[in-house]
């Protein structure tokens, strides 16, 4: 985008007018701000619309309901972005951070919706939002329970658990199963094209091409699929031009298993948000985030998640993709990101835009989410790598992965003797993995013979480097979303 960016003030300018020259609080002219805001939308639009689309189609919702889910995700994400960037009292970081629906919650949202209905997902999210608010207000006391090792294990399990869904979509999804050609080569060919274009644009593209690689890959696959007659615009034709959603459309159902599972993920998502806020502050402003900014950011996550649940939107969290946009453009104005949130809200009130996503063939969506789900898993590995890897951490990882992956893919009979709510928590894989990681991390001694087997230079001398890597690199690439 434009090379004319908001510059950081020098020391002399800061001494005379520090508040007026704060780049976070500056607003570029609209002729620059609007394209920059659109750039933020391009970076997160697919990631924001895909989770509700996947949940809705997984449980067999009608086309109109699928459109509504995507529409609600756009509106709530836009509102929460404005809240996060502009702030209201203790709510909001007042940093240039985009909000959106998170892929992380798919790992539990789909099985919960299939067993208890979509209302149970929103009931669990409503309570989880309050847990996030509490977490944000008590951040300094609770955050030690979730070091990078624990968060990395949770993120890794989420990515692994979601990968089969991506492959199922790449093979044609439910429509292909009904038609009897599931797994046909033409489906996998289109999915492979999406993956290839995404990788090429991300690795070899420059500027906006690299930032919007996922969107470009999806559009490429969409065009090819349309050329082969795989795209139907019936949902777009049936959708209205304007519709104001009503609260409680899908209802709220409070199921204990769903509440616990979604709350666990919400707390892990809050830790990812802390990483994103840290990355934005250090990358864009050149400083560490303030305690109030971190607390307000997590509280905004919680408010967005609870309010979104009332309207039928998936849980909300920060989007790390947009950190790259800030690094690319050099503009750290929170008002530009707030403008992007406002545009997202306006687009959400036009159902035809949301319905357009409902026309994306499963194979195209499968190729796109395969990349994103795999990045979730790799981000988990990268987060864990920011800590010292020794026998203690490897043991915690091994036990947690064993429980998480084991229960995730075990047959239903393996948990038949448990109460249904307990069985649900176990089969998510995320809950047993997180509990084991938190408990083992708390009880196993942090020092001892492991130091003798640690890689040279990876102890105290590299602790500061590991922390910086976790803040600036790994956390900014976490998925959750």
Short mmCIF file of C-alpha atoms in Angstrom, two decimals, residues 12 27 43 46 64 85 145 176 229 244 305 339 368 403 414 456:
data_model
loop_
_atom_site.label_atom_id
_atom_site.label_comp_id
_atom_site.label_asym_id
_atom_site.label_seq_id
_atom_site.Cartn_x
_atom_site.Cartn_y
_atom_site.Cartn_z
CA UNK A 12 12.50 16.26 20.85
CA UNK A 27 -5.62 9.61 12.16
CA UNK A 43 -6.13 -9.90 5.81
CA UNK A 46 -11.72 -15.26 5.25
CA UNK A 64 -30.51 -18.87 5.15
CA UNK A 85 -9.44 0.10 19.46
CA UNK A 145 -0.78 -20.79 35.11
CA UNK A 176 -20.03 -34.96 -2.26
CA UNK A 229 -19.96 -25.35 -12.83
CA UNK A 244 -30.97 -6.22 11.14
CA UNK A 305 -17.63 -13.15 23.30
CA UNK A 339 -12.57 2.32 10.55
CA UNK A 368 -8.02 -22.73 2.38
CA UNK A 403 -4.17 -37.60 26.62
CA UNK A 414 -13.86 -45.62 25.25
CA UNK A 456 24.30 -24.95 25.56
#
